[in-house]
Coordinates of C-alpha atoms in Angstrom, one line a residue:
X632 CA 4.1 -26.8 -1.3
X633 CA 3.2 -26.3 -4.8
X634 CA -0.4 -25.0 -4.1
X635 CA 1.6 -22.5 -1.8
X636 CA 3.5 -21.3 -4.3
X637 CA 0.8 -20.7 -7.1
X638 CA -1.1 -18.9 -4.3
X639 CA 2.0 -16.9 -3.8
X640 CA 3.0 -16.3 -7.6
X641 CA -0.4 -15.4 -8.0
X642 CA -0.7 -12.7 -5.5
X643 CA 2.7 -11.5 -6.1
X644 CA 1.1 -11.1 -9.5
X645 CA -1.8 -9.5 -8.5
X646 CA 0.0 -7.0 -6.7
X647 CA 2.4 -6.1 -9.1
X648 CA -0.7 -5.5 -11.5
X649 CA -2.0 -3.5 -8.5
X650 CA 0.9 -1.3 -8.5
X651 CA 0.8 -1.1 -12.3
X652 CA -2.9 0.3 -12.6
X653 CA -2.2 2.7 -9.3
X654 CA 0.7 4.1 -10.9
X655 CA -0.6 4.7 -14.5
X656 CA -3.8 6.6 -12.7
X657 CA -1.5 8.2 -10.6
X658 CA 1.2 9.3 -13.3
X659 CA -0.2 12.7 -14.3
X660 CA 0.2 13.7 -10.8
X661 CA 3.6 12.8 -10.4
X662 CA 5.7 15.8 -8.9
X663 CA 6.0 18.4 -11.8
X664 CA 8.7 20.3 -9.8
X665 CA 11.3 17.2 -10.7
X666 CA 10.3 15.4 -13.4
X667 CA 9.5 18.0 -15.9
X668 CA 12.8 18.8 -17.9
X669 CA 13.6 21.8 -19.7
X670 CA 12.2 22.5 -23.3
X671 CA 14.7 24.4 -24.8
X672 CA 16.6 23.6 -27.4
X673 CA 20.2 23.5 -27.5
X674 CA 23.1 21.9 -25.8
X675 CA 25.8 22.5 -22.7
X676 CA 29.6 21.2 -22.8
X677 CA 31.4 20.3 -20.2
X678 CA 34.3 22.1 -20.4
X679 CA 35.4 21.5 -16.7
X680 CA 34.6 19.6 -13.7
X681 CA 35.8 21.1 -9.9
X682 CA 35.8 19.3 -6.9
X683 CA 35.6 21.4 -3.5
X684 CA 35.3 19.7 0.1
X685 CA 37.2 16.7 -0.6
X686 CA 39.5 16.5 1.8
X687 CA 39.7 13.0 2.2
X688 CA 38.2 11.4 -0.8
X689 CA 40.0 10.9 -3.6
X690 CA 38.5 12.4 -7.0
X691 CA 38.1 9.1 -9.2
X692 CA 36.0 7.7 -6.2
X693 CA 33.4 10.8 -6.7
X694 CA 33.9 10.6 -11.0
X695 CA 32.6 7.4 -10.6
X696 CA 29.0 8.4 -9.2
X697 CA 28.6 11.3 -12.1
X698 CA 26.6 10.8 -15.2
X699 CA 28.9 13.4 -16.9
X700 CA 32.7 13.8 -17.6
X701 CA 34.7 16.6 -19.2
X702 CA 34.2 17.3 -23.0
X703 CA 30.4 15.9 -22.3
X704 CA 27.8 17.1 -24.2
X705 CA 24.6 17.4 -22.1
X706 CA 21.3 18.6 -24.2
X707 CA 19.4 21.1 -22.1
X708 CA 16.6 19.1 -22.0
X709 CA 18.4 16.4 -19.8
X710 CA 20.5 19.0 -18.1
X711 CA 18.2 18.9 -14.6
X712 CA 17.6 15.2 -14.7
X713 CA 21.6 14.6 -15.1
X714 CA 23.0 17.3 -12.3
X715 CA 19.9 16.1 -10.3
X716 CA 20.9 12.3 -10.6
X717 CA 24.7 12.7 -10.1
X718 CA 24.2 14.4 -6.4
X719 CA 21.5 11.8 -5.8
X720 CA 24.5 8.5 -6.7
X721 CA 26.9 11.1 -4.8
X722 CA 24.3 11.1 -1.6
X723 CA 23.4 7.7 -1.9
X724 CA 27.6 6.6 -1.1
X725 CA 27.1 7.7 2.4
X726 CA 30.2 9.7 2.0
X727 CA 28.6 13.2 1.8
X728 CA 26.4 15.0 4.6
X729 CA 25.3 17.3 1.5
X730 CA 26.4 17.5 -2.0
X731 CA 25.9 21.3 -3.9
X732 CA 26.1 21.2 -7.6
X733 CA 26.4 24.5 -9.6
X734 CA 27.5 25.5 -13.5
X735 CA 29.7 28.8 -14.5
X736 CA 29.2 30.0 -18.5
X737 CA 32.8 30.2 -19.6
X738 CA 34.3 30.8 -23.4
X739 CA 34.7 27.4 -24.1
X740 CA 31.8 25.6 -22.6
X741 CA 30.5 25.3 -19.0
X742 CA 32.3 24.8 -15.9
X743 CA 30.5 22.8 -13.5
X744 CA 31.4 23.5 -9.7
X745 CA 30.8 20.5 -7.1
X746 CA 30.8 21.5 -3.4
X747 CA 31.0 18.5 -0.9
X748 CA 30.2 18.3 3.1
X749 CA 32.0 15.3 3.8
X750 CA 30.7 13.3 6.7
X751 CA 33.6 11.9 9.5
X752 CA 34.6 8.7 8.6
X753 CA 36.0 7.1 11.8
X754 CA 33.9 6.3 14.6
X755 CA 35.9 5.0 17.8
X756 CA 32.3 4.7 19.9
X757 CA 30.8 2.8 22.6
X758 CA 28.2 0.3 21.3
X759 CA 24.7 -0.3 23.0
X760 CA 22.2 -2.6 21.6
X761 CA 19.4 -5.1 22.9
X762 CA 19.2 -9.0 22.0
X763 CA 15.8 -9.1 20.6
X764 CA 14.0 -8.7 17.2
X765 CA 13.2 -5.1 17.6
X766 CA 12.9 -2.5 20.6
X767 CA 9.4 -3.1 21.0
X768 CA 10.0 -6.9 21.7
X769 CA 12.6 -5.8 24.2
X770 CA 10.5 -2.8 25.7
X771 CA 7.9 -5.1 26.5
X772 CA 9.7 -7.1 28.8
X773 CA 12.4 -4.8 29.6
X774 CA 14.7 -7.9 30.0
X775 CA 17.7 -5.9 31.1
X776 CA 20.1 -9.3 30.8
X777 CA 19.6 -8.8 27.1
X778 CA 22.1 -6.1 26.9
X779 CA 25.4 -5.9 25.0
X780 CA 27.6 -3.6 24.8
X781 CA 31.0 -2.9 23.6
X782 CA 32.9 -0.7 21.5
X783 CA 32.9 -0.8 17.2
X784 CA 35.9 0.8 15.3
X785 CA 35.2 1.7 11.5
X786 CA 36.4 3.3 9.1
X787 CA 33.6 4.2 6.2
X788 CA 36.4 5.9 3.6
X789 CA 39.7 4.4 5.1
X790 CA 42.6 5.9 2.4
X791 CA 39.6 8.0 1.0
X792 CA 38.6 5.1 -1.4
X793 CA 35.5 4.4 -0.1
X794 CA 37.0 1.7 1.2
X795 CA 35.6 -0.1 4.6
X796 CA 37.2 -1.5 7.7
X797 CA 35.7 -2.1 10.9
X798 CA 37.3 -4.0 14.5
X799 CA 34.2 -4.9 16.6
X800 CA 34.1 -6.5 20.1
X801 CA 30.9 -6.9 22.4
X802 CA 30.4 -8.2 25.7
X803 CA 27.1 -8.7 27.2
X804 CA 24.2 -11.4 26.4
X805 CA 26.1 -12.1 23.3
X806 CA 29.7 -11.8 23.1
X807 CA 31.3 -11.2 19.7
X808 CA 35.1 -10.5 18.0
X809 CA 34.3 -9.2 14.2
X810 CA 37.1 -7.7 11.6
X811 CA 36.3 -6.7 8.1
X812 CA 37.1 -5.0 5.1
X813 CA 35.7 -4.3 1.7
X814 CA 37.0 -2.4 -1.0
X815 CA 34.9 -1.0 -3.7
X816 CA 37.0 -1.0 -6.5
X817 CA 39.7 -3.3 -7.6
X818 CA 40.4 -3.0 -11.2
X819 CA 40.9 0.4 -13.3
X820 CA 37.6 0.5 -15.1
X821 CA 35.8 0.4 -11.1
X822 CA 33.6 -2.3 -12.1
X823 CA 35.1 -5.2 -9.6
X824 CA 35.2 -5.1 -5.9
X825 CA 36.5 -7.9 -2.8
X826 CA 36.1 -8.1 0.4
X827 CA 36.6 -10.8 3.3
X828 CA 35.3 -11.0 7.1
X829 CA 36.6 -12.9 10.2
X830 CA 34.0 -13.6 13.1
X831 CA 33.8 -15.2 16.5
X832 CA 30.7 -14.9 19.0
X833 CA 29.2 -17.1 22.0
X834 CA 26.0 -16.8 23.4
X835 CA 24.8 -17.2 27.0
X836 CA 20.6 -18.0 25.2
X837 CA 19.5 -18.1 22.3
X838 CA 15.4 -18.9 20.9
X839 CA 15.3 -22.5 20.3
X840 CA 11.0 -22.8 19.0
X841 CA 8.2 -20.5 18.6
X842 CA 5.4 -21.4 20.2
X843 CA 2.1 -19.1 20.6
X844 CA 3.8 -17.2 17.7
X845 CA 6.3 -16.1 20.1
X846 CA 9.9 -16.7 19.8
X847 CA 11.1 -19.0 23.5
X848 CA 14.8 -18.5 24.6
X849 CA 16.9 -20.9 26.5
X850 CA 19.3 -19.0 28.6
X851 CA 21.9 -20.0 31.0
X852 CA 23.4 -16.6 32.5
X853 CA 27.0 -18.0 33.7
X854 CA 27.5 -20.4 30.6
X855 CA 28.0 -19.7 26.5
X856 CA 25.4 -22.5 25.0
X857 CA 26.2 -21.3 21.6
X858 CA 29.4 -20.4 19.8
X859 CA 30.2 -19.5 16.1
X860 CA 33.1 -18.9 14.1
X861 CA 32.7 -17.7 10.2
X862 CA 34.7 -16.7 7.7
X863 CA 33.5 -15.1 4.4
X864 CA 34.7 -13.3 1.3
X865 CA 32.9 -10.8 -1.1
X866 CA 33.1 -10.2 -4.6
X867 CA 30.9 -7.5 -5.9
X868 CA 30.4 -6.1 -10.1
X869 CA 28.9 -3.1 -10.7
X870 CA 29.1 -2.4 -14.2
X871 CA 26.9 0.9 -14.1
X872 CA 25.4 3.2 -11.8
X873 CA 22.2 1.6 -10.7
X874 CA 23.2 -2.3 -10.9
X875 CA 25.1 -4.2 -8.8
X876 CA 26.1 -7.9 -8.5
X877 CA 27.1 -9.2 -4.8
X878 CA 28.2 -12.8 -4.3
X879 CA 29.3 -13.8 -0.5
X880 CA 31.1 -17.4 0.4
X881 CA 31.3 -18.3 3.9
X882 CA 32.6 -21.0 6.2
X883 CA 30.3 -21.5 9.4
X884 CA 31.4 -23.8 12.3
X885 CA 28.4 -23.9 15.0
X886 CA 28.4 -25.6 17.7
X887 CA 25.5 -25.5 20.4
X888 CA 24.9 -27.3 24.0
X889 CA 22.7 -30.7 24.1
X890 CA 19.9 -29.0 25.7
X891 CA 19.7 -26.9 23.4
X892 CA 18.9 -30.2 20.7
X893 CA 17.2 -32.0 23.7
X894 CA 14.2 -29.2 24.1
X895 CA 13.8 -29.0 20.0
X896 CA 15.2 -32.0 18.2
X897 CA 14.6 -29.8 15.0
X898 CA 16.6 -27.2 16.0
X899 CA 19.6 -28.3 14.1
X900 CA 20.6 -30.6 11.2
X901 CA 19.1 -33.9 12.3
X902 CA 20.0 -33.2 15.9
X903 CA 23.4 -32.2 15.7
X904 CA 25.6 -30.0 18.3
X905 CA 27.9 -29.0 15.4
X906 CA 27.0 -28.1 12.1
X907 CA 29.7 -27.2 10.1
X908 CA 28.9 -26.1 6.6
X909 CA 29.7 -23.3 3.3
X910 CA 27.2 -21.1 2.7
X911 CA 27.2 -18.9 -1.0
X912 CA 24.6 -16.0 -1.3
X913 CA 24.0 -14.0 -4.9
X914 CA 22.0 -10.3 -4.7
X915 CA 21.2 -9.0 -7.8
X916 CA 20.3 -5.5 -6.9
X917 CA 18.7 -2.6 -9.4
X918 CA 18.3 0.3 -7.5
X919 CA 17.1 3.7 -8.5
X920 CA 15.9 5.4 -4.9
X921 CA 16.2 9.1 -5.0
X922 CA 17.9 8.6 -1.3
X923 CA 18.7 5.1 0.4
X924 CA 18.1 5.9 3.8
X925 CA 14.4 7.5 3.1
X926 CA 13.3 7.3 0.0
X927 CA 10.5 9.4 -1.8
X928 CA 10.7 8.4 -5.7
X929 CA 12.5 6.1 -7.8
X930 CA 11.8 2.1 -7.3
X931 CA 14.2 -0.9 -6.3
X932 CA 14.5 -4.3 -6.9
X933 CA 16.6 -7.6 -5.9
X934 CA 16.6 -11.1 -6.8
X935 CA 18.2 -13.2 -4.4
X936 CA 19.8 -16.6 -3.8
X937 CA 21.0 -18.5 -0.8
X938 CA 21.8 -22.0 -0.2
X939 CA 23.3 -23.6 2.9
X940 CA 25.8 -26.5 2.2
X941 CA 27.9 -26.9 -0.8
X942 CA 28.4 -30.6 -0.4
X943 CA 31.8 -30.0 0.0
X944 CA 32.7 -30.4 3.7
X945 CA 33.0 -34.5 5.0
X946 CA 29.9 -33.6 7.4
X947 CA 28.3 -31.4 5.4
X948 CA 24.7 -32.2 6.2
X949 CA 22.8 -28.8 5.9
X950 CA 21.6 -28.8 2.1
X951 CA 18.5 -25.7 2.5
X952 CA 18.3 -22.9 -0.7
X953 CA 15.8 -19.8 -0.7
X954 CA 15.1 -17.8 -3.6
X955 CA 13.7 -13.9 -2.4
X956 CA 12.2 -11.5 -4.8
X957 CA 11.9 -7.6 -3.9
X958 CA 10.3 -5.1 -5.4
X959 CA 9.8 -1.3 -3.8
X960 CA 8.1 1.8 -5.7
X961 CA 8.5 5.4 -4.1
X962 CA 6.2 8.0 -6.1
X963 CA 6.1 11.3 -5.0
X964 CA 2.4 12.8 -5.7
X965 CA 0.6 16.2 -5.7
X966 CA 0.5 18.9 -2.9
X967 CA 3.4 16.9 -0.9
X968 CA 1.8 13.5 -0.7
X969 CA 3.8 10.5 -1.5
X970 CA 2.9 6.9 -1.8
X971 CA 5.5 4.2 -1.5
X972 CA 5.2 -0.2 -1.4
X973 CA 7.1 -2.9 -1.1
X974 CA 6.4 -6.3 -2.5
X975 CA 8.1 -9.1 -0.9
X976 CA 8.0 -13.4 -2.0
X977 CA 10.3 -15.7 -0.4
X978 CA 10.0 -19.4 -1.8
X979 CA 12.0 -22.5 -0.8
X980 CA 12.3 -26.0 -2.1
X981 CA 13.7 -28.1 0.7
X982 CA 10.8 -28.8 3.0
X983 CA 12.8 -29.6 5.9
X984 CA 15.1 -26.5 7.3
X985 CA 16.4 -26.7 10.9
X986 CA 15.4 -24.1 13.3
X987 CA 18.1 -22.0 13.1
X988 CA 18.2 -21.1 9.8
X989 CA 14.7 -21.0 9.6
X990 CA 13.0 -17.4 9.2
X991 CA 9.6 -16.3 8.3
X992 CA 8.0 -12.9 9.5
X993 CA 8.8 -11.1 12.5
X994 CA 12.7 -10.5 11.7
X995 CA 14.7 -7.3 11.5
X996 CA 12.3 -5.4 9.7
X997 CA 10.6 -7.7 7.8
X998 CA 7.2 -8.1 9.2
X999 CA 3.5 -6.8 8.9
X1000 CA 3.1 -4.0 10.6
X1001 CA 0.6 -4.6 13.8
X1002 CA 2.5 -7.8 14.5
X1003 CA 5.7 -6.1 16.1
X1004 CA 5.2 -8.8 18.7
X1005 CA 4.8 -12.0 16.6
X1006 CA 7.3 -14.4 15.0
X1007 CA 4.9 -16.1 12.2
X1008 CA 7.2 -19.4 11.4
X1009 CA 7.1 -20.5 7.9
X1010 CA 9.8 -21.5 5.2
X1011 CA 8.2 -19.7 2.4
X1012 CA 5.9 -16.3 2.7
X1013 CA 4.4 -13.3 0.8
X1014 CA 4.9 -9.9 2.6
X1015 CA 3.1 -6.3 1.0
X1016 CA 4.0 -2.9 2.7
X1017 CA 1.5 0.1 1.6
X1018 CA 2.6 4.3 2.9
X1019 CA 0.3 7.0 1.6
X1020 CA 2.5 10.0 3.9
X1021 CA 2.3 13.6 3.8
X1022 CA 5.7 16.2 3.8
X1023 CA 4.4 18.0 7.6
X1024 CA 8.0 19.9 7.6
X1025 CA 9.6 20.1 4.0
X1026 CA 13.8 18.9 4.2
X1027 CA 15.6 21.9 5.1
X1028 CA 18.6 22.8 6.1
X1029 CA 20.1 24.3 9.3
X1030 CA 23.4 25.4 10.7
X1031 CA 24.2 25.2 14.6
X1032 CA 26.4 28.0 15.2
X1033 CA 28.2 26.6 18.5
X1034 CA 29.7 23.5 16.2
X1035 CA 33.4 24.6 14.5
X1036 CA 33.3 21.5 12.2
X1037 CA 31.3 20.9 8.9
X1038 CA 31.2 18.0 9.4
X1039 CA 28.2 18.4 12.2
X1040 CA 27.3 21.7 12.4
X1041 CA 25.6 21.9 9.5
X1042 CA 22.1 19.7 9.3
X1043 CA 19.2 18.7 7.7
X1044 CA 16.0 17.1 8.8
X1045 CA 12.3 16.5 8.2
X1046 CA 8.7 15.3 9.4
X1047 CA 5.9 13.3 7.9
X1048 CA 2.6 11.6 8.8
X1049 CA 1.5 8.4 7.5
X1050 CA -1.3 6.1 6.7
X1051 CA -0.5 2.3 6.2
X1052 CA -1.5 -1.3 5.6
X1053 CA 0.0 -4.2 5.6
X1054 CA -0.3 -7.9 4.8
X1055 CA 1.4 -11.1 4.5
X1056 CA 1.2 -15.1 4.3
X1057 CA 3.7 -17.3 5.2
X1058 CA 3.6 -21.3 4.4
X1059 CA 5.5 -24.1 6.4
X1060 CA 6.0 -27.3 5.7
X1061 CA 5.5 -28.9 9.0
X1062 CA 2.9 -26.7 9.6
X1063 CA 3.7 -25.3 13.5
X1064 CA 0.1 -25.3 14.8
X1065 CA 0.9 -28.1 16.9
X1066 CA 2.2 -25.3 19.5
X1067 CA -0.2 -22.9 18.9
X1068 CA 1.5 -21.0 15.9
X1069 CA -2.1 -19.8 14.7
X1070 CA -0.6 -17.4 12.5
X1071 CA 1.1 -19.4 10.6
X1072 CA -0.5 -20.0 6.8
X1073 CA -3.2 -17.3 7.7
X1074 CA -3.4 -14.0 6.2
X1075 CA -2.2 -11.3 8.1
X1076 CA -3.8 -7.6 7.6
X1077 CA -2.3 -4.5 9.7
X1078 CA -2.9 -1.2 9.6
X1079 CA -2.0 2.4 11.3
X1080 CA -0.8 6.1 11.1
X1081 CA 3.2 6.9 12.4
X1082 CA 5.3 10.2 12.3
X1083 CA 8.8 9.5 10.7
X1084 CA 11.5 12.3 11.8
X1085 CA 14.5 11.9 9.3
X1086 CA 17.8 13.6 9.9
X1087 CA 21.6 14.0 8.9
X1088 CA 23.8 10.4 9.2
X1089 CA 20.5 8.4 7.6
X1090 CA 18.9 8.6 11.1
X1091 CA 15.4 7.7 10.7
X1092 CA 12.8 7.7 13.8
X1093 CA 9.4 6.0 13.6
X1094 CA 6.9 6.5 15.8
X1095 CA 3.8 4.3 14.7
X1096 CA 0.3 3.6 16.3
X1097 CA -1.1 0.3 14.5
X1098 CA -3.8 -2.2 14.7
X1099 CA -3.7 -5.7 13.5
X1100 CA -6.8 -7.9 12.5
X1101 CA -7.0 -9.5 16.0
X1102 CA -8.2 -6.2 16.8
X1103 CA -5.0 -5.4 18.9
X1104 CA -3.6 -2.4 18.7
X1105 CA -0.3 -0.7 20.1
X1106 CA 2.3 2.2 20.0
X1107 CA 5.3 1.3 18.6
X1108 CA 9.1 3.2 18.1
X1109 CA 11.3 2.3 14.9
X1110 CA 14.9 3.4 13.7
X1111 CA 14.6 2.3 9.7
X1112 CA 13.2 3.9 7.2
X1113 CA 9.0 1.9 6.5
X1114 CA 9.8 1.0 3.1

């Protein structure tokens, strides 16, 4: 374990070095059309600020995201970098399908004029989804039992304080009863935030090993072999624009069916059908993305903590912790190129991990590209995500006549090609090549070319042809943003 992690503090070294020397040789060509800031001399005061298009949210929620208040004085030479950065934090809530910010010359100083398209905020709709990793997975075997479905109620800005509440049931391979609510802001100053979640689900299979580097599931179609309950509450600090501090305790009862332990006696705490146990997970999160859903300049970085069983329950026998450090650099270059990475190190200390908590590469979307297929196993790994794109249809924005609301009728979308590459190591401590789990502690190299559509609502579309160093190669569809 501790030659893994030199290797991976090493190359997460490397790399960041890597990005360093890339992005000082890169630096002089670094969008001019942004980042170059006015010359003049002089100074602007803020002698008012008007809101328009709030309908629903309530002013102080919006103050909150501006780097500017009334009486400010802004020098001229940060005038475009602070407008430009207060619609960004305004974007970036997920409250606002488009956010126009304009200035008036008045006698006393400058009036500044914010228009908002606010988005709708309650979404009674049917839910669809697959039980697999990813589409591809499930497109492969077109498994149509691995359906669920059901119906999601949220609210995104419930009393227009950017407040959240959601009701969620789903029937189907995986049947789950979820209520929530957070609230962003508890205090006066808007530094503090709480929130708590209830949730009950019961699965009719769930994967219980990798073997060939393929996740295998245990399914029984008329009987629930799994079932969870959890409780959790949220406490959150955000003390400025760009940092936050999240920390999440929950209560986890699991309990599972004997054949379940019987096919993979590691699949649980020592071979337990219930493991009852707290868990307590810290983010620190520094985040300065021009746009969260699809990025094109700015950087971001977490640090994160999460360890399973307090020691505080009579049968509390899980006792796992993982540290995760990510870093991701957008940098938008000349003639509408743009190159963007992400830099990934997850280290653990506790050799042994049951199954279930147990994740390396290959989940949501945290795996090397070329490998959409794969589950690598591994309690520790290294993951680095490389985009060199090009803008093929610049953002724009269009209105669809036929729509009355603002709400939709008015859009925005775009199109761009990319080259990638890919690579990642993971390490496990009972190294899983006794069933064939040849990826494991081997480096993994993939590379491709995709087209990313981006649209209004954060939808992102990813259509990717890749190649991994097995010389496979495949088509593949994704719905996140790469990086």
């Amino acid at each position: 374990m501790q030659s893994f992690l030199i290797t991976i503090v090493v190359k997460f070294i490397f790399s960041v070095g890597f990005i360093l020397v890339m992005l000082t040789f890169l630096a002089k060509n670094v969008c001019a059309a942004t980042c170059q800031l006015s010359d003049q001399e002089g100074f602007i005061v803020v002698s008012d600020i008007h809101l328009n298009g709030n309908k629903t949210t309530k002013d102080y929620i919006i103050y909150r995201e501006l780097l500017f208040e009334e009486g400010d004085t802004i020098l001229l030479k940060n005038y475009e970098h602070v407008f430009l950065q207060s619609a960004r934090n305004l974007n970036n809530t997920g409250l606002f399908n488009f956010v126009f910010i304009d200035t008036l010359g008045v006698k006393t100083g400058t009036r500044v004029d914010i228009h908002l398209v606010e988005r709708w905020y309650i979404w009674p709709v049917p839910h669809l989804e697959i039980a697999e990793r990813n589409f591809n997975t499930w497109w492969k075997g077109k498994n149509l039992s691995k359906i669920n479905y059901g119906l999601a109620l949220t609210n995104n800005n419930f009393r227009g304080r950017r407040e959240y509440l959601e009701f969620f049931f789903q029937r189907g391979f995986e049947e789950s009863y979820n209520m929530g609510y957070n609230m962003p802001y508890i205090n006066r100053n808007q530094t503090l935030g709480a929130g708590a979640a209830l949730g009950y689900s019961r699965n009719k299979g769930v994967p219980y090993r990798v073997r060939n580097n393929k996740l295998e599931y245990f399914i029984l179609p008329d009987y629930y072999i799994k079932e969870q309950f959890s409780a959790t509450l949220h406490l959150r600090y955000r003390k400025d624009i760009h940092q936050t501090h999240n920390l999440w305790v929950s209560y986890i009862n699991l309990n599972y069916a004997d054949t379940i332990v019987q096919k993979n006696n590691m699949f649980s705490q020592y071979g337990m059908q219930s493991n009852k146990f707290f868990k307590i997970n810290y983010i620190y999160r520094d985040d300065h993305r021009d746009a969260k859903a699809y990025p094109l300049s700015g950087y971001f970085f977490d640090f994160e903590i999460m360890k399973y069983g307090l020691g505080i329950l009579k049968n509390e026998a899980l006792n796992t912790m993982f540290v995760k450090l990510r870093y991701r650099r957008f940098l938008p270059l000349k003639n509408k190129f743009y190159f963007a990475l992400s830099n990934n190190v997850k280290w653990s200390n506790y050799s042994y991990q049951p199954f279930f908590i147990k994740t390396g590469l290959g989940y949501d979307n945290n795996y090397v590209r070329g490998y959409e297929y794969y589950v690598v196993e591994g309690i520790s790994y290294w993951h680095l995500k490389t985009n060199l794109k090009y803008e093929i249809l610049e953002p724009r924005t269009q209105i669809i006549d036929f729509i009355s609301s603002e709400k939709f009728n008015m859009i925005h979308y775009a199109l761009y090609i990319n080259l990638f590459l890919d690579a990642g190591y993971t390490y496990d401590f009972r190294n899983s090549r006794h069933l064939s789990n040849d990826l494991t502690e081997t480096l993994l190299l993939g590379y491709g070319v995709g087209v990313d559509f981006v649209t209004y609502y954060d939808k992102v579309v990813r259509f990717e042809y890749s190649l991994n160093k097995m010389k496979e190669s495949g088509f593949f569809i994704n719905f996140v943003a790469p990086i």
